[in-house]
Amino acid sequence: MINRAEQPAAHPQHVLGGADAGLTAQQGYSAYDRLAQVYNRAWGGNSTEQALPALDRLILRQIPPDAQILDLCCGTGQLVRALLARDYRVTGLDGSEQMLRWARVNAPGGAFILADARSFRTTEIHDLVVSTFNSLNHLMDLDELATVFHNVRAALRPHGWFFFEMTLEEGFRARWRGSYGMVEDDYARVVRPSYDPERREARDELTLFYADNGWQRVDLTLTQRCHSEAEIRSALEGAGFSDIHRYDAQQDLGIGREAGRAFFVARAHANPPMPTSSSVL
């Protein structure tokens, strides 16, 4: 999972994927390791329950029964597990070592790679690459998004499929407001979302408590970018994709009740384009 985080000075700082904040990518992901336990309980399963019906309807019938699939930003591996149960060959890739530790527990039959989505390379060629749960919204720069798309194209066979999920403007305006929380026996969370339409930047201020030799507290702010559909399409085309389609989860697919949640499907050209200087970190 790709995330950026800023921390109030009163608590240890977490910066995820935040090279511009003075940390290397791997240092940033290592900071996110502390959140893996809560993420596994609170978010990993829910995101899979939302994405799998869209995959079923849009993609899985069109790939071979033994297809090679890459789950980009796989988090704690619940989607990897669901795809393995259907006899696909699945690899999960994430930048957080502790996320992958949980993923190996949740999906012991999967292969896993510790890498940054903005710089990964794989030796395997895949029939399908998937990325779910707003992972790509956490790329705050359009050039970074384009770089990831180039990396995905390089990981796909000619005419392979790319399926990914993003929140668009309508979703940020409708859902990034107010606050919500949850309390369980071994963890609690409070989330305060907000959205700045002028900067096209969403923020989730989180306070998490989890039981680990007493109660541990983590405070952080995750940021997301509202990339426009036109920007996403242009970046895909520049990376060597065509047949690009966008599906509204609620209106087109009848999935969930969340406005502005979109699934994109694209196909790789027969020959990948040469990356430009602006698309390589």
Tab-separated table of N, CA and C in Angstrom, residues 175-281:
chain	number	residue	atom	x	y	z
A	175	ARG	N	-17.397	12.313	0.809
A	175	ARG	CA	-17.051	11.427	1.915
A	175	ARG	C	-15.920	11.916	2.804
A	176	TRP	N	-15.125	12.863	2.356
A	176	TRP	CA	-14.008	13.321	3.181
A	176	TRP	C	-14.436	14.510	4.032
A	177	ARG	N	-15.249	14.221	5.047
A	177	ARG	CA	-15.743	15.240	5.967
A	177	ARG	C	-16.239	14.542	7.226
A	178	GLY	N	-16.442	15.320	8.271
A	178	GLY	CA	-16.929	14.745	9.524
A	178	GLY	C	-15.856	13.936	10.221
A	179	SER	N	-16.278	12.913	10.951
A	179	SER	CA	-15.351	12.015	11.640
A	179	SER	C	-16.067	10.709	11.938
A	180	TYR	N	-15.283	9.666	12.171
A	180	TYR	CA	-15.861	8.386	12.547
A	180	TYR	C	-14.837	7.606	13.357
A	181	GLY	N	-15.313	6.604	14.074
A	181	GLY	CA	-14.417	5.805	14.889
A	181	GLY	C	-14.955	4.415	15.125
A	182	MET	N	-14.106	3.574	15.704
A	182	MET	CA	-14.484	2.202	16.028
A	182	MET	C	-13.649	1.743	17.217
A	183	VAL	N	-14.273	0.997	18.110
A	183	VAL	CA	-13.584	0.454	19.276
A	183	VAL	C	-13.784	-1.052	19.304
A	184	GLU	N	-12.681	-1.807	19.365
A	184	GLU	CA	-12.705	-3.257	19.519
A	184	GLU	C	-11.950	-3.620	20.796
A	185	ASP	N	-11.914	-4.909	21.107
A	185	ASP	CA	-11.250	-5.329	22.334
A	185	ASP	C	-9.758	-5.005	22.322
A	186	ASP	N	-9.114	-5.080	21.140
A	186	ASP	CA	-7.668	-4.930	21.089
A	186	ASP	C	-7.191	-3.766	20.228
A	187	TYR	N	-8.097	-2.960	19.710
A	187	TYR	CA	-7.674	-1.753	19.014
A	187	TYR	C	-8.838	-0.771	18.933
A	188	ALA	N	-8.494	0.477	18.696
A	188	ALA	CA	-9.498	1.524	18.485
A	188	ALA	C	-8.950	2.497	17.458
A	189	ARG	N	-9.850	3.155	16.733
A	189	ARG	CA	-9.414	4.129	15.732
A	189	ARG	C	-10.414	5.276	15.658
A	190	VAL	N	-9.899	6.453	15.438
A	190	VAL	CA	-10.691	7.641	15.151
A	190	VAL	C	-10.109	8.261	13.889
A	191	VAL	N	-10.982	8.565	12.920
A	191	VAL	CA	-10.540	9.133	11.647
A	191	VAL	C	-11.286	10.437	11.410
A	192	ARG	N	-10.540	11.481	11.061
A	192	ARG	CA	-11.116	12.796	10.775
A	192	ARG	C	-10.723	13.188	9.351
A	193	PRO	N	-11.578	12.886	8.366
A	193	PRO	CA	-11.241	13.183	6.971
A	193	PRO	C	-11.616	14.606	6.569
A	194	SER	N	-10.874	15.153	5.612
A	194	SER	CA	-11.186	16.475	5.067
A	194	SER	C	-10.681	16.541	3.631
A	195	TYR	N	-11.238	17.497	2.862
A	195	TYR	CA	-10.847	17.637	1.463
A	195	TYR	C	-10.754	19.111	1.096
A	196	ASP	N	-9.659	19.485	0.450
A	196	ASP	CA	-9.442	20.841	-0.045
A	196	ASP	C	-9.612	20.815	-1.562
A	197	PRO	N	-10.748	21.285	-2.090
A	197	PRO	CA	-10.985	21.186	-3.532
A	197	PRO	C	-10.052	22.056	-4.359
A	198	GLU	N	-9.563	23.162	-3.806
A	198	GLU	CA	-8.651	24.014	-4.569
A	198	GLU	C	-7.303	23.335	-4.771
A	199	ARG	N	-6.812	22.668	-3.744
A	199	ARG	CA	-5.539	21.948	-3.852
A	199	ARG	C	-5.726	20.518	-4.348
A	200	ARG	N	-6.980	20.091	-4.392
A	200	ARG	CA	-7.319	18.712	-4.782
A	200	ARG	C	-6.560	17.715	-3.905
A	201	GLU	N	-6.577	17.990	-2.618
A	201	GLU	CA	-5.858	17.167	-1.656
A	201	GLU	C	-6.787	16.752	-0.531
A	202	ALA	N	-6.814	15.466	-0.250
A	202	ALA	CA	-7.603	14.919	0.855
A	202	ALA	C	-6.672	14.544	1.999
A	203	ARG	N	-7.183	14.679	3.216
A	203	ARG	CA	-6.410	14.339	4.408
A	203	ARG	C	-7.255	13.457	5.324
A	204	ASP	N	-6.624	12.457	5.878
A	204	ASP	CA	-7.231	11.627	6.917
A	204	ASP	C	-6.361	11.731	8.155
A	205	GLU	N	-6.843	12.425	9.167
A	205	GLU	CA	-6.129	12.502	10.435
A	205	GLU	C	-6.595	11.338	11.299
A	206	LEU	N	-5.669	10.458	11.631
A	206	LEU	CA	-5.989	9.232	12.350
A	206	LEU	C	-5.351	9.228	13.727
A	207	THR	N	-6.094	8.718	14.690
A	207	THR	CA	-5.557	8.347	15.994
A	207	THR	C	-5.904	6.885	16.211
A	208	LEU	N	-4.874	6.067	16.391
A	208	LEU	CA	-5.044	4.625	16.538
A	208	LEU	C	-4.483	4.179	17.876
A	209	PHE	N	-5.163	3.252	18.513
A	209	PHE	CA	-4.676	2.585	19.712
A	209	PHE	C	-4.728	1.083	19.472
A	210	TYR	N	-3.655	0.396	19.835
A	210	TYR	CA	-3.681	-1.055	19.717
A	210	TYR	C	-2.945	-1.680	20.904
A	211	ALA	N	-3.412	-2.880	21.265
A	211	ALA	CA	-2.866	-3.571	22.430
A	211	ALA	C	-1.580	-4.286	22.044
A	212	ASP	N	-0.464	-3.867	22.641
A	212	ASP	CA	0.838	-4.484	22.391
A	212	ASP	C	1.716	-4.163	23.594
A	213	ASN	N	1.720	-5.076	24.581
A	213	ASN	CA	2.396	-4.803	25.854
A	213	ASN	C	1.881	-3.499	26.457
A	214	GLY	N	0.576	-3.444	26.605
A	214	GLY	CA	-0.097	-2.216	26.989
A	214	GLY	C	-0.678	-1.561	25.745
A	215	TRP	N	-1.267	-0.416	25.909
A	215	TRP	CA	-1.884	0.275	24.779
A	215	TRP	C	-0.877	1.205	24.120
A	216	GLN	N	-0.708	1.031	22.809
A	216	GLN	CA	0.179	1.868	22.016
A	216	GLN	C	-0.655	2.847	21.190
A	217	ARG	N	-0.183	4.079	21.100
A	217	ARG	CA	-0.896	5.103	20.341
A	217	ARG	C	-0.079	5.506	19.112
A	218	VAL	N	-0.779	5.664	17.989
A	218	VAL	CA	-0.169	6.167	16.758
A	218	VAL	C	-1.038	7.299	16.238
A	219	ASP	N	-0.456	8.460	15.997
A	219	ASP	CA	-1.148	9.597	15.392
A	219	ASP	C	-0.486	9.903	14.050
A	220	LEU	N	-1.271	10.083	13.036
A	220	LEU	CA	-0.709	10.381	11.734
A	220	LEU	C	-1.746	11.024	10.836
A	221	THR	N	-1.267	11.607	9.752
A	221	THR	CA	-2.133	12.195	8.742
A	221	THR	C	-1.780	11.603	7.393
A	222	LEU	N	-2.729	10.923	6.775
A	222	LEU	CA	-2.546	10.375	5.435
A	222	LEU	C	-3.093	11.364	4.422
A	223	THR	N	-2.387	11.554	3.332
A	223	THR	CA	-2.844	12.464	2.292
A	223	THR	C	-3.081	11.709	0.994
A	224	GLN	N	-4.065	12.186	0.244
A	224	GLN	CA	-4.367	11.617	-1.060
A	224	GLN	C	-4.561	12.741	-2.068
A	225	ARG	N	-4.322	12.419	-3.325
A	225	ARG	CA	-4.479	13.367	-4.415
A	225	ARG	C	-5.707	13.010	-5.240
A	226	CYS	N	-6.496	14.020	-5.564
A	226	CYS	CA	-7.630	13.819	-6.460
A	226	CYS	C	-7.150	14.014	-7.894
A	227	HIS	N	-6.671	12.951	-8.516
A	227	HIS	CA	-6.303	12.995	-9.929
A	227	HIS	C	-7.587	12.987	-10.758
A	228	SER	N	-7.644	13.821	-11.763
A	228	SER	CA	-8.831	13.857	-12.613
A	228	SER	C	-8.845	12.661	-13.554
A	229	GLU	N	-10.031	12.335	-14.051
A	229	GLU	CA	-10.126	11.236	-15.008
A	229	GLU	C	-9.299	11.528	-16.250
A	230	ALA	N	-9.277	12.778	-16.705
A	230	ALA	CA	-8.481	13.133	-17.882
A	230	ALA	C	-6.992	12.909	-17.626
A	231	GLU	N	-6.508	13.261	-16.435
A	231	GLU	CA	-5.102	13.035	-16.096
A	231	GLU	C	-4.782	11.550	-16.055
A	232	ILE	N	-5.669	10.771	-15.472
A	232	ILE	CA	-5.452	9.327	-15.377
A	232	ILE	C	-5.396	8.707	-16.766
A	233	ARG	N	-6.327	9.071	-17.614
A	233	ARG	CA	-6.350	8.526	-18.976
A	233	ARG	C	-5.090	8.912	-19.754
A	234	SER	N	-4.681	10.158	-19.644
A	234	SER	CA	-3.485	10.608	-20.346
A	234	SER	C	-2.244	9.855	-19.874
A	235	ALA	N	-2.121	9.660	-18.558
A	235	ALA	CA	-0.975	8.928	-18.019
A	235	ALA	C	-0.985	7.474	-18.475
A	236	LEU	N	-2.162	6.866	-18.535
A	236	LEU	CA	-2.266	5.493	-19.029
A	236	LEU	C	-1.849	5.401	-20.490
A	237	GLU	N	-2.345	6.301	-21.306
A	237	GLU	CA	-2.001	6.277	-22.729
A	237	GLU	C	-0.503	6.475	-22.932
A	238	GLY	N	0.093	7.386	-22.157
A	238	GLY	CA	1.523	7.623	-22.265
A	238	GLY	C	2.366	6.442	-21.834
A	239	ALA	N	1.806	5.592	-20.973
A	239	ALA	CA	2.523	4.411	-20.494
A	239	ALA	C	2.317	3.193	-21.385
A	240	GLY	N	1.485	3.325	-22.417
A	240	GLY	CA	1.299	2.207	-23.337
A	240	GLY	C	0.036	1.415	-23.119
A	241	PHE	N	-1.023	2.077	-22.665
A	241	PHE	CA	-2.309	1.406	-22.471
A	241	PHE	C	-3.355	1.989	-23.417
A	242	SER	N	-4.306	1.143	-23.780
A	242	SER	CA	-5.446	1.571	-24.591
A	242	SER	C	-6.684	0.840	-24.091
A	243	ASP	N	-7.796	0.976	-24.812
A	243	ASP	CA	-9.062	0.357	-24.397
A	243	ASP	C	-9.363	0.690	-22.936
A	244	ILE	N	-9.267	1.965	-22.609
A	244	ILE	CA	-9.406	2.430	-21.228
A	244	ILE	C	-10.879	2.678	-20.922
A	245	HIS	N	-11.344	2.068	-19.839
A	245	HIS	CA	-12.734	2.239	-19.428
A	245	HIS	C	-12.787	2.562	-17.940
A	246	ARG	N	-13.708	3.450	-17.585
A	246	ARG	CA	-13.924	3.800	-16.188
A	246	ARG	C	-15.344	3.415	-15.803
A	247	TYR	N	-15.483	2.726	-14.654
A	247	TYR	CA	-16.784	2.274	-14.167
A	247	TYR	C	-17.024	2.855	-12.785
A	248	ASP	N	-18.149	3.518	-12.620
A	248	ASP	CA	-18.545	3.990	-11.306
A	248	ASP	C	-19.048	2.803	-10.493
A	249	ALA	N	-18.451	2.597	-9.315
A	249	ALA	CA	-18.782	1.410	-8.523
A	249	ALA	C	-20.266	1.332	-8.214
A	250	GLN	N	-20.853	2.452	-7.833
A	250	GLN	CA	-22.250	2.464	-7.418
A	250	GLN	C	-23.193	2.488	-8.614
A	251	GLN	N	-22.996	3.421	-9.524
A	251	GLN	CA	-23.949	3.624	-10.607
A	251	GLN	C	-23.842	2.572	-11.706
A	252	ASP	N	-22.615	2.178	-12.071
A	252	ASP	CA	-22.428	1.237	-13.175
A	252	ASP	C	-22.440	-0.221	-12.734
A	253	LEU	N	-21.936	-0.483	-11.526
A	253	LEU	CA	-21.761	-1.864	-11.087
A	253	LEU	C	-22.656	-2.247	-9.916
A	254	GLY	N	-23.317	-1.279	-9.282
A	254	GLY	CA	-24.166	-1.587	-8.139
A	254	GLY	C	-23.396	-2.082	-6.937
A	255	ILE	N	-22.152	-1.628	-6.791
A	255	ILE	CA	-21.290	-2.070	-5.700
A	255	ILE	C	-21.173	-0.959	-4.667
A	256	GLY	N	-21.573	-1.245	-3.437
A	256	GLY	CA	-21.431	-0.292	-2.352
A	256	GLY	C	-22.354	0.900	-2.484
A	257	ARG	N	-22.180	1.828	-1.561
A	257	ARG	CA	-22.995	3.042	-1.524
A	257	ARG	C	-22.134	4.295	-1.554
A	258	GLU	N	-20.894	4.163	-1.963
A	258	GLU	CA	-19.953	5.269	-1.890
A	258	GLU	C	-19.885	5.991	-3.226
A	259	ALA	N	-20.227	7.263	-3.232
A	259	ALA	CA	-20.158	8.065	-4.453
A	259	ALA	C	-18.708	8.299	-4.853
A	260	GLY	N	-18.475	8.408	-6.156
A	260	GLY	CA	-17.168	8.793	-6.653
A	260	GLY	C	-16.095	7.743	-6.554
A	261	ARG	N	-16.484	6.504	-6.357
A	261	ARG	CA	-15.520	5.407	-6.315
A	261	ARG	C	-15.482	4.773	-7.694
A	262	ALA	N	-14.306	4.728	-8.318
A	262	ALA	CA	-14.201	4.307	-9.711
A	262	ALA	C	-13.229	3.147	-9.866
A	263	PHE	N	-13.585	2.237	-10.758
A	263	PHE	CA	-12.692	1.165	-11.184
A	263	PHE	C	-12.298	1.432	-12.635
A	264	PHE	N	-11.005	1.386	-12.903
A	264	PHE	CA	-10.483	1.572	-14.255
A	264	PHE	C	-9.990	0.235	-14.795
A	265	VAL	N	-10.224	0.018	-16.075
A	265	VAL	CA	-9.726	-1.158	-16.779
A	265	VAL	C	-9.007	-0.681	-18.029
A	266	ALA	N	-7.793	-1.180	-18.267
A	266	ALA	CA	-7.028	-0.806	-19.455
A	266	ALA	C	-6.258	-2.024	-19.957
A	267	ARG	N	-5.906	-1.988	-21.237
A	267	ARG	CA	-5.137	-3.077	-21.844
A	267	ARG	C	-3.804	-2.564	-22.346
A	268	ALA	N	-2.784	-3.406	-22.184
A	268	ALA	CA	-1.435	-3.038	-22.598
A	268	ALA	C	-1.283	-3.149	-24.107
A	269	HIS	N	-0.601	-2.163	-24.701
A	269	HIS	CA	-0.228	-2.267	-26.105
A	269	HIS	C	0.691	-3.472	-26.308
A	270	ALA	N	0.822	-3.884	-27.558
A	270	ALA	CA	1.694	-5.017	-27.870
A	270	ALA	C	3.140	-4.725	-27.499
A	271	ASN	N	3.586	-3.475	-27.711
A	271	ASN	CA	4.961	-3.093	-27.400
A	271	ASN	C	4.946	-1.906	-26.454
A	272	PRO	N	5.608	-2.015	-25.293
A	272	PRO	CA	5.607	-0.893	-24.354
A	272	PRO	C	6.392	0.280	-24.906
A	273	PRO	N	5.974	1.522	-24.606
A	273	PRO	CA	6.723	2.690	-25.065
A	273	PRO	C	8.005	2.863	-24.274
A	274	MET	N	8.947	3.584	-24.846
A	274	MET	CA	10.149	3.942	-24.105
A	274	MET	C	9.784	5.001	-23.080
A	275	PRO	N	10.178	4.822	-21.806
A	275	PRO	CA	9.851	5.830	-20.797
A	275	PRO	C	10.555	7.142	-21.075
A	276	THR	N	9.874	8.245	-20.785
A	276	THR	CA	10.465	9.566	-20.920
A	276	THR	C	11.117	9.969	-19.618
A	277	SER	N	11.883	11.049	-19.657
A	277	SER	CA	12.575	11.494	-18.444
A	277	SER	C	11.607	11.879	-17.351
A	278	SER	N	10.405	12.361	-17.723
A	278	SER	CA	9.427	12.780	-16.721
A	278	SER	C	8.694	11.619	-16.100
A	279	SER	N	8.856	10.401	-16.664
A	279	SER	CA	8.136	9.247	-16.135
A	279	SER	C	9.046	8.286	-15.409
A	280	VAL	N	10.296	8.665	-15.178
A	280	VAL	CA	11.243	7.814	-14.482
A	280	VAL	C	11.783	8.577	-13.291
A	281	LEU	N	11.719	7.955	-12.108
A	281	LEU	CA	12.225	8.637	-10.906
A	281	LEU	C	13.739	8.611	-10.908
